[in-house]
PDB file of C-alpha atoms and ligand atoms in Angstrom:
ATOM      1  CA  MET A  10       0.000   0.000   0.000  1.00 98.00           C
ATOM      2  CA  LYS A  11       1.233   3.435  -0.954  1.00 98.00           C
ATOM      3  CA  ILE A  12       0.748   6.480   1.266  1.00 98.00           C
ATOM      4  CA  ILE A  13       0.204   9.689  -0.672  1.00 98.00           C
ATOM      5  CA  ARG A  14       0.082  13.049   1.073  1.00 98.00           C
ATOM      6  CA  SER A  15       0.268  15.464  -1.837  1.00 98.00           C
ATOM      7  CA  PRO A  16      -2.940  16.227  -3.792  1.00 98.00           C
ATOM      8  CA  LYS A  17      -0.855  16.700  -6.968  1.00 97.00           C
ATOM      9  CA  THR A  18       0.711  13.248  -6.615  1.00 98.00           C
ATOM     10  CA  MET A  19      -2.740  11.790  -5.973  1.00 98.00           C
ATOM     11  CA  THR A  20      -4.148  13.334  -9.158  1.00 98.00           C
ATOM     12  CA  ALA A  21      -1.140  12.243 -11.231  1.00 98.00           C
ATOM     13  CA  TRP A  22      -1.553   8.648  -9.986  1.00 98.00           C
ATOM     14  CA  SER A  23      -5.275   8.643 -10.857  1.00 98.00           C
ATOM     15  CA  HIS A  24      -4.672  10.218 -14.229  1.00 97.00           C
ATOM     16  CA  ARG A  25      -2.161   7.528 -15.162  1.00 97.00           C
ATOM     17  CA  LEU A  26      -4.433   4.670 -14.041  1.00 97.00           C
ATOM     18  CA  ARG A  27      -7.522   6.055 -15.732  1.00 96.00           C
ATOM     19  CA  ARG A  28      -5.610   6.316 -18.997  1.00 97.00           C
ATOM     20  CA  GLU A  29      -4.841   2.611 -18.649  1.00 97.00           C
ATOM     21  CA  GLY A  30      -8.551   1.851 -18.197  1.00 97.00           C
ATOM     22  CA  VAL A  31      -8.241   0.941 -14.511  1.00 98.00           C
ATOM     23  CA  THR A  32     -11.399   1.587 -12.468  1.00 98.00           C
ATOM     24  CA  ILE A  33     -10.825   3.565  -9.290  1.00 98.00           C
ATOM     25  CA  GLY A  34     -12.899   3.100  -6.129  1.00 98.00           C
ATOM     26  CA  PHE A  35     -12.841   5.629  -3.317  1.00 98.00           C
ATOM     27  CA  VAL A  36     -13.807   5.599   0.366  1.00 99.00           C
ATOM     28  CA  PRO A  37     -13.416   9.020   1.998  1.00 98.00           C
ATOM     29  CA  THR A  38     -13.014   8.923   5.807  1.00 98.00           C
ATOM     30  CA  MET A  39     -11.824  10.975   8.744  1.00 98.00           C
ATOM     31  CA  GLY A  40      -9.835   8.023  10.103  1.00 98.00           C
ATOM     32  CA  ALA A  41     -10.280   6.339  13.502  1.00 97.00           C
ATOM     33  CA  LEU A  42     -11.419   3.439  11.353  1.00 98.00           C
ATOM     34  CA  HIS A  43     -13.816   0.841  12.751  1.00 98.00           C
ATOM     35  CA  ASP A  44     -15.765  -2.092  11.344  1.00 98.00           C
ATOM     36  CA  GLY A  45     -18.247   0.286   9.671  1.00 98.00           C
ATOM     37  CA  HIS A  46     -15.430   1.775   7.599  1.00 98.00           C
ATOM     38  CA  ARG A  47     -14.027  -1.719   7.071  1.00 98.00           C
ATOM     39  CA  ALA A  48     -17.340  -2.846   5.530  1.00 98.00           C
ATOM     40  CA  LEU A  49     -17.281   0.094   3.103  1.00 98.00           C
ATOM     41  CA  ILE A  50     -13.674  -0.654   2.160  1.00 98.00           C
ATOM     42  CA  ARG A  51     -14.461  -4.366   1.614  1.00 98.00           C
ATOM     43  CA  ALA A  52     -17.492  -3.572  -0.528  1.00 98.00           C
ATOM     44  CA  ALA A  53     -15.443  -1.097  -2.575  1.00 98.00           C
ATOM     45  CA  ARG A  54     -12.573  -3.594  -2.945  1.00 98.00           C
ATOM     46  CA  LEU A  55     -14.938  -5.964  -4.763  1.00 98.00           C
ATOM     47  CA  LYS A  56     -16.127  -3.334  -7.229  1.00 98.00           C
ATOM     48  CA  CYS A  57     -12.968  -1.682  -8.552  1.00 98.00           C
ATOM     49  CA  ASP A  58      -9.440  -2.387  -9.763  1.00 98.00           C
ATOM     50  CA  ALA A  59      -7.649   0.226  -7.667  1.00 98.00           C
ATOM     51  CA  LEU A  60      -8.880   1.376  -4.256  1.00 98.00           C
ATOM     52  CA  VAL A  61      -8.170   4.692  -2.567  1.00 98.00           C
ATOM     53  CA  VAL A  62      -9.083   5.448   1.055  1.00 99.00           C
ATOM     54  CA  SER A  63      -8.627   9.016   2.223  1.00 98.00           C
ATOM     55  CA  ILE A  64      -7.975   9.894   5.831  1.00 98.00           C
ATOM     56  CA  PHE A  65      -8.518  13.581   6.442  1.00 98.00           C
ATOM     57  CA  VAL A  66     -10.061  15.205   9.499  1.00 98.00           C
ATOM     58  CA  ASN A  67     -11.612  18.077   7.616  1.00 98.00           C
ATOM     59  CA  PRO A  68     -11.499  21.213   9.794  1.00 97.00           C
ATOM     60  CA  THR A  69     -14.157  23.099   7.809  1.00 97.00           C
ATOM     61  CA  GLN A  70     -16.934  20.669   8.727  1.00 96.00           C
ATOM     62  CA  PHE A  71     -16.434  21.186  12.468  1.00 96.00           C
ATOM     63  CA  GLY A  72     -18.131  24.024  14.352  1.00 95.00           C
ATOM     64  CA  PRO A  73     -16.112  26.273  16.688  1.00 93.00           C
ATOM     65  CA  THR A  74     -17.304  24.394  19.814  1.00 92.00           C
ATOM     66  CA  GLU A  75     -16.972  20.908  18.311  1.00 92.00           C
ATOM     67  CA  ASP A  76     -14.362  18.196  18.813  1.00 87.00           C
ATOM     68  CA  LEU A  77     -11.830  18.968  16.006  1.00 95.00           C
ATOM     69  CA  SER A  78      -8.751  19.062  18.252  1.00 94.00           C
ATOM     70  CA  LYS A  79      -9.665  15.965  20.230  1.00 93.00           C
ATOM     71  CA  TYR A  80     -11.012  13.939  17.282  1.00 94.00           C
ATOM     72  CA  PRO A  81      -9.206  10.537  17.483  1.00 94.00           C
ATOM     73  CA  ARG A  82      -6.276  10.146  15.049  1.00 96.00           C
ATOM     74  CA  PRO A  83      -4.833   6.612  15.401  1.00 97.00           C
ATOM     75  CA  ILE A  84      -3.030   6.795  12.054  1.00 98.00           C
ATOM     76  CA  THR A  85      -0.803   3.714  12.494  1.00 98.00           C
ATOM     77  CA  LYS A  86      -3.808   1.530  13.312  1.00 98.00           C
ATOM     78  CA  ASP A  87      -5.781   3.049  10.430  1.00 98.00           C
ATOM     79  CA  ARG A  88      -3.017   2.318   7.937  1.00 98.00           C
ATOM     80  CA  ALA A  89      -2.800  -1.266   9.222  1.00 98.00           C
ATOM     81  CA  LEU A  90      -6.548  -1.755   8.657  1.00 98.00           C
ATOM     82  CA  CYS A  91      -6.235  -0.349   5.126  1.00 98.00           C
ATOM     83  CA  ARG A  92      -3.289  -2.653   4.403  1.00 98.00           C
ATOM     84  CA  GLN A  93      -5.234  -5.659   5.725  1.00 98.00           C
ATOM     85  CA  GLU A  94      -8.168  -4.853   3.457  1.00 98.00           C
ATOM     86  CA  GLY A  95      -6.078  -4.555   0.306  1.00 98.00           C
ATOM     87  CA  VAL A  96      -6.284  -0.778  -0.114  1.00 98.00           C
ATOM     88  CA  ASP A  97      -3.891   0.461  -2.817  1.00 98.00           C
ATOM     89  CA  ILE A  98      -3.558   4.096  -1.784  1.00 98.00           C
ATOM     90  CA  CYS A  99      -4.021   5.690   1.606  1.00 98.00           C
ATOM     91  CA  PHE A 100      -4.453   9.356   0.747  1.00 98.00           C
ATOM     92  CA  GLU A 101      -3.583  11.580   3.716  1.00 98.00           C
ATOM     93  CA  PRO A 102      -3.582  15.227   2.659  1.00 98.00           C
ATOM     94  CA  THR A 103      -2.836  17.954   5.202  1.00 98.00           C
ATOM     95  CA  ALA A 104      -5.141  20.872   6.005  1.00 98.00           C
ATOM     96  CA  ALA A 105      -2.478  23.237   4.637  1.00 98.00           C
ATOM     97  CA  THR A 106      -2.467  21.569   1.208  1.00 98.00           C
ATOM     98  CA  MET A 107      -6.255  21.219   1.124  1.00 98.00           C
ATOM     99  CA  TYR A 108      -6.866  24.851   2.081  1.00 98.00           C
ATOM    100  CA  PRO A 109      -3.846  26.892   0.981  1.00 97.00           C
ATOM    101  CA  GLU A 110      -3.766  30.653   1.345  1.00 98.00           C
ATOM    102  CA  GLY A 111      -6.270  32.273  -1.003  1.00 98.00           C
ATOM    103  CA  PHE A 112      -8.685  29.358  -0.921  1.00 98.00           C
ATOM    104  CA  GLN A 113     -12.263  30.638  -1.102  1.00 98.00           C
ATOM    105  CA  THR A 114     -14.642  28.407  -3.050  1.00 98.00           C
ATOM    106  CA  VAL A 115     -17.511  26.878  -1.085  1.00 98.00           C
ATOM    107  CA  VAL A 116     -19.945  24.267  -2.418  1.00 98.00           C
ATOM    108  CA  THR A 117     -23.423  24.329  -0.900  1.00 98.00           C
ATOM    109  CA  VAL A 118     -26.499  22.158  -1.362  1.00 98.00           C
ATOM    110  CA  PRO A 119     -28.925  24.476   0.391  1.00 98.00           C
ATOM    111  CA  ASP A 120     -32.207  22.574   0.590  1.00 97.00           C
ATOM    112  CA  LEU A 121     -30.741  19.246   1.665  1.00 98.00           C
ATOM    113  CA  ALA A 122     -28.429  20.963   4.154  1.00 98.00           C
ATOM    114  CA  ARG A 123     -31.076  23.131   5.820  1.00 97.00           C
ATOM    115  CA  ARG A 124     -32.675  20.723   8.254  1.00 98.00           C
ATOM    116  CA  TRP A 125     -31.591  18.172  10.869  1.00 98.00           C
ATOM    117  CA  GLU A 126     -27.790  17.995  11.122  1.00 98.00           C
ATOM    118  CA  GLY A 127     -27.554  21.218   9.132  1.00 98.00           C
ATOM    119  CA  ALA A 128     -29.830  23.102  11.539  1.00 98.00           C
ATOM    120  CA  ILE A 129     -27.741  22.067  14.530  1.00 96.00           C
ATOM    121  CA  ARG A 130     -24.344  22.300  12.818  1.00 96.00           C
ATOM    122  CA  PRO A 131     -24.747  25.391  10.568  1.00 93.00           C
ATOM    123  CA  HIS A 132     -21.533  25.171   8.465  1.00 95.00           C
ATOM    124  CA  HIS A 133     -21.140  21.420   8.583  1.00 98.00           C
ATOM    125  CA  PHE A 134     -22.560  20.489   5.180  1.00 98.00           C
ATOM    126  CA  ALA A 135     -20.840  23.305   3.288  1.00 98.00           C
ATOM    127  CA  GLY A 136     -17.620  21.876   4.730  1.00 98.00           C
ATOM    128  CA  VAL A 137     -18.614  18.352   3.695  1.00 98.00           C
ATOM    129  CA  ALA A 138     -19.798  19.292   0.181  1.00 98.00           C
ATOM    130  CA  THR A 139     -16.654  21.329  -0.471  1.00 98.00           C
ATOM    131  CA  VAL A 140     -14.210  18.709   0.771  1.00 98.00           C
ATOM    132  CA  VAL A 141     -16.000  15.876  -1.076  1.00 99.00           C
ATOM    133  CA  THR A 142     -15.883  17.903  -4.310  1.00 98.00           C
ATOM    134  CA  LYS A 143     -12.179  18.585  -3.775  1.00 98.00           C
ATOM    135  CA  LEU A 144     -11.402  14.948  -2.943  1.00 98.00           C
ATOM    136  CA  PHE A 145     -13.317  13.770  -6.019  1.00 98.00           C
ATOM    137  CA  GLY A 146     -11.272  16.251  -8.079  1.00 98.00           C
ATOM    138  CA  MET A 147      -8.031  14.831  -6.707  1.00 98.00           C
ATOM    139  CA  VAL A 148      -8.883  11.121  -6.711  1.00 98.00           C
ATOM    140  CA  ARG A 149     -11.086  11.116  -9.867  1.00 98.00           C
ATOM    141  CA  PRO A 150     -12.907   7.963  -8.737  1.00 98.00           C
ATOM    142  CA  ASP A 151     -15.289   5.926 -10.885  1.00 98.00           C
ATOM    143  CA  LEU A 152     -17.208   4.945  -7.780  1.00 98.00           C
ATOM    144  CA  ALA A 153     -17.363   6.176  -4.194  1.00 98.00           C
ATOM    145  CA  LEU A 154     -18.765   4.502  -1.105  1.00 98.00           C
ATOM    146  CA  PHE A 155     -20.550   6.366   1.647  1.00 98.00           C
ATOM    147  CA  GLY A 156     -22.340   4.990   4.717  1.00 98.00           C
ATOM    148  CA  GLN A 157     -26.080   5.108   5.291  1.00 98.00           C
ATOM    149  CA  LYS A 158     -25.192   5.933   8.890  1.00 98.00           C
ATOM    150  CA  ASP A 159     -24.835   9.555   7.712  1.00 98.00           C
ATOM    151  CA  PHE A 160     -28.060   9.548   5.715  1.00 98.00           C
ATOM    152  CA  GLN A 161     -28.287  13.291   5.150  1.00 98.00           C
ATOM    153  CA  GLN A 162     -24.656  13.415   4.026  1.00 98.00           C
ATOM    154  CA  ALA A 163     -25.233  10.600   1.506  1.00 98.00           C
ATOM    155  CA  ALA A 164     -28.348  12.371   0.145  1.00 98.00           C
ATOM    156  CA  LEU A 165     -26.394  15.568  -0.240  1.00 98.00           C
ATOM    157  CA  VAL A 166     -23.474  13.839  -2.000  1.00 98.00           C
ATOM    158  CA  ARG A 167     -25.932  12.164  -4.400  1.00 98.00           C
ATOM    159  CA  ARG A 168     -27.370  15.599  -5.287  1.00 98.00           C
ATOM    160  CA  LEU A 169     -23.922  17.136  -5.619  1.00 98.00           C
ATOM    161  CA  ILE A 170     -22.709  14.421  -8.016  1.00 98.00           C
ATOM    162  CA  GLU A 171     -25.835  14.886 -10.131  1.00 98.00           C
ATOM    163  CA  ASP A 172     -25.877  18.692 -10.080  1.00 98.00           C
ATOM    164  CA  LEU A 173     -22.181  19.132 -10.858  1.00 98.00           C
ATOM    165  CA  ASN A 174     -22.015  16.239 -13.372  1.00 98.00           C
ATOM    166  CA  LEU A 175     -19.149  14.691 -11.454  1.00 98.00           C
ATOM    167  CA  GLY A 176     -19.583  11.301 -13.128  1.00 98.00           C
ATOM    168  CA  VAL A 177     -18.996   9.323  -9.943  1.00 98.00           C
ATOM    169  CA  THR A 178     -21.161   6.298  -9.154  1.00 98.00           C
ATOM    170  CA  LEU A 179     -22.348   6.612  -5.559  1.00 98.00           C
ATOM    171  CA  ILE A 180     -22.851   3.471  -3.505  1.00 98.00           C
ATOM    172  CA  VAL A 181     -24.484   3.843  -0.098  1.00 98.00           C
ATOM    173  CA  HIS A 182     -23.570   1.011   2.247  1.00 98.00           C
ATOM    174  CA  PRO A 183     -25.965  -0.081   5.037  1.00 98.00           C
ATOM    175  CA  THR A 184     -25.155   0.990   8.596  1.00 98.00           C
ATOM    176  CA  VAL A 185     -22.893  -1.389  10.502  1.00 98.00           C
ATOM    177  CA  ARG A 186     -23.954  -1.821  14.135  1.00 98.00           C
ATOM    178  CA  GLU A 187     -22.683  -3.213  17.396  1.00 98.00           C
ATOM    179  CA  GLN A 188     -24.507  -6.312  18.653  1.00 98.00           C
ATOM    180  CA  ASP A 189     -26.901  -4.206  20.722  1.00 98.00           C
ATOM    181  CA  GLY A 190     -27.837  -2.055  17.741  1.00 98.00           C
ATOM    182  CA  LEU A 191     -25.658   1.011  18.385  1.00 98.00           C
ATOM    183  CA  ALA A 192     -24.407   2.345  15.041  1.00 98.00           C
ATOM    184  CA  MET A 193     -20.615   2.157  14.917  1.00 98.00           C
ATOM    185  CA  SER A 194     -18.985   5.559  15.006  1.00 97.00           C
ATOM    186  CA  SER A 195     -15.510   6.963  15.610  1.00 94.00           C
ATOM    187  CA  ARG A 196     -17.092   9.098  18.337  1.00 93.00           C
ATOM    188  CA  ASN A 197     -18.351   6.082  20.349  1.00 96.00           C
ATOM    189  CA  VAL A 198     -14.947   6.033  22.093  1.00 95.00           C
ATOM    190  CA  TYR A 199     -16.046   9.180  23.941  1.00 95.00           C
ATOM    191  CA  LEU A 200     -18.851   7.254  25.709  1.00 97.00           C
ATOM    192  CA  SER A 201     -18.279   6.334  29.377  1.00 97.00           C
ATOM    193  CA  PRO A 202     -19.331   2.764  30.319  1.00 97.00           C
ATOM    194  CA  GLU A 203     -22.620   4.132  31.729  1.00 96.00           C
ATOM    195  CA  GLU A 204     -23.293   6.186  28.596  1.00 97.00           C
ATOM    196  CA  ARG A 205     -22.360   3.236  26.385  1.00 97.00           C
ATOM    197  CA  ALA A 206     -25.001   1.156  28.172  1.00 97.00           C
ATOM    198  CA  VAL A 207     -27.662   3.796  27.394  1.00 97.00           C
ATOM    199  CA  ALA A 208     -26.529   4.557  23.811  1.00 98.00           C
ATOM    200  CA  PRO A 209     -28.528   1.821  21.973  1.00 98.00           C
ATOM    201  CA  VAL A 210     -31.684   3.707  23.000  1.00 98.00           C
ATOM    202  CA  LEU A 211     -31.563   5.695  19.756  1.00 98.00           C
ATOM    203  CA  PHE A 212     -31.656   2.532  17.665  1.00 98.00           C
ATOM    204  CA  LYS A 213     -34.458   1.177  19.887  1.00 98.00           C
ATOM    205  CA  SER A 214     -36.565   4.260  19.346  1.00 98.00           C
ATOM    206  CA  LEU A 215     -36.053   4.119  15.546  1.00 98.00           C
ATOM    207  CA  GLN A 216     -37.023   0.455  15.656  1.00 98.00           C
ATOM    208  CA  ALA A 217     -40.164   1.338  17.591  1.00 98.00           C
ATOM    209  CA  GLY A 218     -41.041   3.976  14.975  1.00 98.00           C
ATOM    210  CA  ALA A 219     -40.464   1.452  12.181  1.00 98.00           C
ATOM    211  CA  GLY A 220     -42.628  -1.044  14.076  1.00 98.00           C
ATOM    212  CA  GLY A 221     -45.374   1.573  14.233  1.00 97.00           C
ATOM    213  CA  ILE A 222     -45.266   2.087  10.455  1.00 97.00           C
ATOM    214  CA  ARG A 223     -45.287  -1.651   9.784  1.00 96.00           C
ATOM    215  CA  GLY A 224     -48.172  -2.000  12.227  1.00 95.00           C
ATOM    216  CA  GLY A 225     -50.299   0.515  10.340  1.00 95.00           C
ATOM    217  CA  VAL A 226     -49.557   3.929  11.914  1.00 96.00           C
ATOM    218  CA  THR A 227     -49.398   6.386   9.038  1.00 95.00           C
ATOM    219  CA  GLU A 228     -49.354   9.910  10.552  1.00 97.00           C
ATOM    220  CA  GLY A 229     -45.872  11.374  10.883  1.00 98.00           C
ATOM    221  CA  ALA A 230     -46.763  12.894  14.253  1.00 98.00           C
ATOM    222  CA  GLY A 231     -47.944   9.534  15.605  1.00 98.00           C
ATOM    223  CA  ILE A 232     -44.741   7.801  14.540  1.00 98.00           C
ATOM    224  CA  GLN A 233     -42.678  10.613  15.990  1.00 98.00           C
ATOM    225  CA  SER A 234     -44.376  10.271  19.378  1.00 98.00           C
ATOM    226  CA  ILE A 235     -43.767   6.511  19.405  1.00 98.00           C
ATOM    227  CA  MET A 236     -40.058   7.238  18.917  1.00 98.00           C
ATOM    228  CA  THR A 237     -39.999   9.983  21.555  1.00 98.00           C
ATOM    229  CA  GLU A 238     -41.858   7.882  24.132  1.00 98.00           C
ATOM    230  CA  THR A 239     -39.546   4.904  23.568  1.00 98.00           C
ATOM    231  CA  LEU A 240     -36.535   7.127  24.065  1.00 97.00           C
ATOM    232  CA  ARG A 241     -37.998   8.699  27.210  1.00 96.00           C
ATOM    233  CA  GLN A 242     -38.875   5.294  28.681  1.00 95.00           C
ATOM    234  CA  HIS A 243     -35.305   4.075  28.437  1.00 91.00           C
ATOM    235  CA  SER A 244     -33.176   7.149  29.071  1.00 93.00           C
ATOM    236  CA  ASP A 245     -32.999  10.842  29.788  1.00 92.00           C
ATOM    237  CA  ALA A 246     -30.929  11.460  26.643  1.00 95.00           C
ATOM    238  CA  ALA A 247     -31.503  14.931  25.181  1.00 97.00           C
ATOM    239  CA  ILE A 248     -33.243  14.818  21.824  1.00 97.00           C
ATOM    240  CA  ASP A 249     -31.884  17.009  19.021  1.00 98.00           C
ATOM    241  CA  TYR A 250     -34.452  15.596  16.621  1.00 98.00           C
ATOM    242  CA  LEU A 251     -36.477  12.466  15.916  1.00 98.00           C
ATOM    243  CA  ALA A 252     -38.148  12.902  12.561  1.00 98.00           C
ATOM    244  CA  VAL A 253     -40.178  11.082   9.924  1.00 98.00           C
ATOM    245  CA  CYS A 254     -39.014  12.218   6.498  1.00 98.00           C
ATOM    246  CA  ASP A 255     -39.164  11.732   2.768  1.00 98.00           C
ATOM    247  CA  PRO A 256     -35.984   9.747   1.921  1.00 98.00           C
ATOM    248  CA  GLN A 257     -35.214  11.925  -1.131  1.00 96.00           C
ATOM    249  CA  THR A 258     -35.976  15.453   0.026  1.00 97.00           C
ATOM    250  CA  LEU A 259     -35.572  14.871   3.797  1.00 98.00           C
ATOM    251  CA  GLU A 260     -38.645  17.057   4.355  1.00 98.00           C
ATOM    252  CA  PRO A 261     -40.928  15.915   7.215  1.00 98.00           C
ATOM    253  CA  LEU A 262     -43.779  13.658   6.116  1.00 98.00           C
ATOM    254  CA  PRO A 263     -47.244  14.462   7.512  1.00 98.00           C
ATOM    255  CA  ALA A 264     -48.292  10.950   6.451  1.00 97.00           C
ATOM    256  CA  VAL A 265     -46.296   7.926   5.368  1.00 97.00           C
ATOM    257  CA  THR A 266     -47.722   6.389   2.217  1.00 95.00           C
ATOM    258  CA  SER A 267     -44.829   4.401   0.729  1.00 95.00           C
ATOM    259  CA  GLN A 268     -41.326   4.948   2.117  1.00 97.00           C
ATOM    260  CA  ALA A 269     -39.944   7.006   4.964  1.00 98.00           C
ATOM    261  CA  VAL A 270     -36.618   7.559   6.596  1.00 98.00           C
ATOM    262  CA  LEU A 271     -36.624   7.931  10.357  1.00 98.00           C
ATOM    263  CA  LEU A 272     -33.843  10.306  11.331  1.00 98.00           C
ATOM    264  CA  GLY A 273     -32.597  10.701  14.876  1.00 98.00           C
ATOM    265  CA  ALA A 274     -29.961  12.572  16.843  1.00 98.00           C
ATOM    266  CA  VAL A 275     -29.640  12.518  20.626  1.00 98.00           C
ATOM    267  CA  ARG A 276     -27.075  13.533  23.188  1.00 97.00           C
ATOM    268  CA  VAL A 277     -26.014  10.982  25.769  1.00 97.00           C
ATOM    269  CA  GLY A 278     -24.011  13.006  28.265  1.00 95.00           C
ATOM    270  CA  THR A 279     -21.818  15.163  26.046  1.00 93.00           C
ATOM    271  CA  VAL A 280     -21.705  12.663  23.174  1.00 95.00           C
ATOM    272  CA  ARG A 281     -23.916  13.232  20.145  1.00 95.00           C
ATOM    273  CA  LEU A 282     -25.253  10.130  18.429  1.00 97.00           C
ATOM    274  CA  ILE A 283     -26.980  10.052  15.056  1.00 98.00           C
ATOM    275  CA  ASP A 284     -28.771   7.192  13.363  1.00 98.00           C
ATOM    276  CA  ASN A 285     -31.537   6.499  10.861  1.00 99.00           C
ATOM    277  CA  MET A 286     -33.753   3.777   9.466  1.00 98.00           C
ATOM    278  CA  LEU A 287     -35.434   3.377   6.086  1.00 98.00           C
ATOM    279  CA  VAL A 288     -38.922   1.920   6.321  1.00 98.00           C
ATOM    280  CA  SER A 289     -41.417   0.843   3.683  1.00 95.00           C
ATOM    281  CA  VAL A 290     -45.139   0.656   4.262  1.00 93.00           C
ATOM    282  CA  PRO A 291     -46.037  -3.013   3.901  1.00 86.00           C
ATOM    283  CA  ALA A 292     -48.038  -3.937   0.804  1.00 84.00           C
ATOM    284  CA  LYS A 293     -51.666  -4.659   1.772  1.00 73.00           C
ATOM    285  CA  LYS A 294     -52.220  -8.346   2.355  1.00 46.00           C
ATOM    286  CA  LYS A 295     -54.412  -9.965  -0.267  1.00 40.00           C
ATOM    287  CA  ARG A 296     -57.606 -11.483   1.050  1.00 43.00           C
TER     288      ARG A 296
HETATM  289  P1  AMP B 152     -16.307   9.300   8.876  1.00 59.12           P
HETATM  290  O1  AMP B 152     -14.908   8.785   9.063  1.00 59.12           O
HETATM  291  O2  AMP B 152     -17.108   9.314  10.119  1.00 59.12           O
HETATM  292  O3  AMP B 152     -16.348  10.591   8.098  1.00 59.12           O
HETATM  293  O4  AMP B 152     -17.023   8.227   7.944  1.00 59.12           O
HETATM  294  C1  AMP B 152     -16.514   7.860   6.687  1.00 59.12           C
HETATM  295  C2  AMP B 152     -17.556   7.079   5.948  1.00 59.12           C
HETATM  296  O5  AMP B 152     -17.872   5.909   6.684  1.00 59.12           O
HETATM  297  C3  AMP B 152     -18.877   7.864   5.787  1.00 59.12           C
HETATM  298  O6  AMP B 152     -19.389   7.615   4.480  1.00 59.12           O
HETATM  299  C4  AMP B 152     -19.743   7.281   6.856  1.00 59.12           C
HETATM  300  O7  AMP B 152     -21.125   7.354   6.565  1.00 59.12           O
HETATM  301  C5  AMP B 152     -19.274   5.843   6.860  1.00 59.12           C
HETATM  302  N1  AMP B 152     -19.598   5.197   8.142  1.00 59.12           N
HETATM  303  C6  AMP B 152     -19.280   5.632   9.386  1.00 59.12           C
HETATM  304  N2  AMP B 152     -19.814   4.821  10.319  1.00 59.12           N
HETATM  305  C7  AMP B 152     -20.482   3.847   9.646  1.00 59.12           C
HETATM  306  C8  AMP B 152     -21.266   2.714  10.037  1.00 59.12           C
HETATM  307  N3  AMP B 152     -21.460   2.408  11.312  1.00 59.12           N
HETATM  308  N4  AMP B 152     -21.802   1.955   9.073  1.00 59.12           N
HETATM  309  C9  AMP B 152     -21.635   2.254   7.755  1.00 59.12           C
HETATM  310  N5  AMP B 152     -20.911   3.308   7.324  1.00 59.12           N
HETATM  311  C10 AMP B 152     -20.347   4.093   8.247  1.00 59.12           C
END
């Protein structure tokens, strides 16, 4: 496995391979890799000739009071995981080369970024959209894998690829969970043992909402209260949002008629957890 730090070197490598007809797969990450990332890397490995994983803790997607400086950076372990999984290039640009003096372009996807994570983290998605566009420009992938765990991010990247004709095939990989349902996340290491015990409550409340839909509840408000009550029963976690939304637009659904995505974010102690679940209304049973 080759480690590339310079964006120019990265682009030159991609350019050469593309000319030879090699397909390039790409998994962008912020490092602190876990089995969720591993699943994306494995899925990508099967779909391309050459595989690039980027590790870049992107400063522009963090708010001023967020965890940029303490975000975990176990680079040796991360490289070992990439090596194990047959990654060809570990791309590790620095903030100084990503955002040199004079840098000013910002990519925004306003409607998809407005609600949910975007409402709580105002500059987050502009940071994400800009860095993803830049990374795509450097890596020139044929396909890119993102996790369903960050549902709003994946929706936004899909829009961005379409709107800017980036020609990248997006694959969204299902969320990888711990045995008790907690979605794997690099930030789970912040949870104390007591908080870790409470953390699966978000998954439980999404499951309860999904159960409501499958059981015939159609009003968005009704499903939302099932989720809220489940959360309240099991914890005193602070709710940022628990919402019933259209999976494409992410707008709240007054009534669920075909498909919905249940989006949730809660705070357990000081740790923010996000998760989601796609649910389809069951086809009516034939009599
Ligand atoms: P991050 O390093 O948190 O920026 O995540 C890099 C990529 O891995 C993103 O596309 C995430 O959605 C994805 N990812 C993170 N956690 C999981 C998970 N538990 N299951 C599936 N994908 C994940």
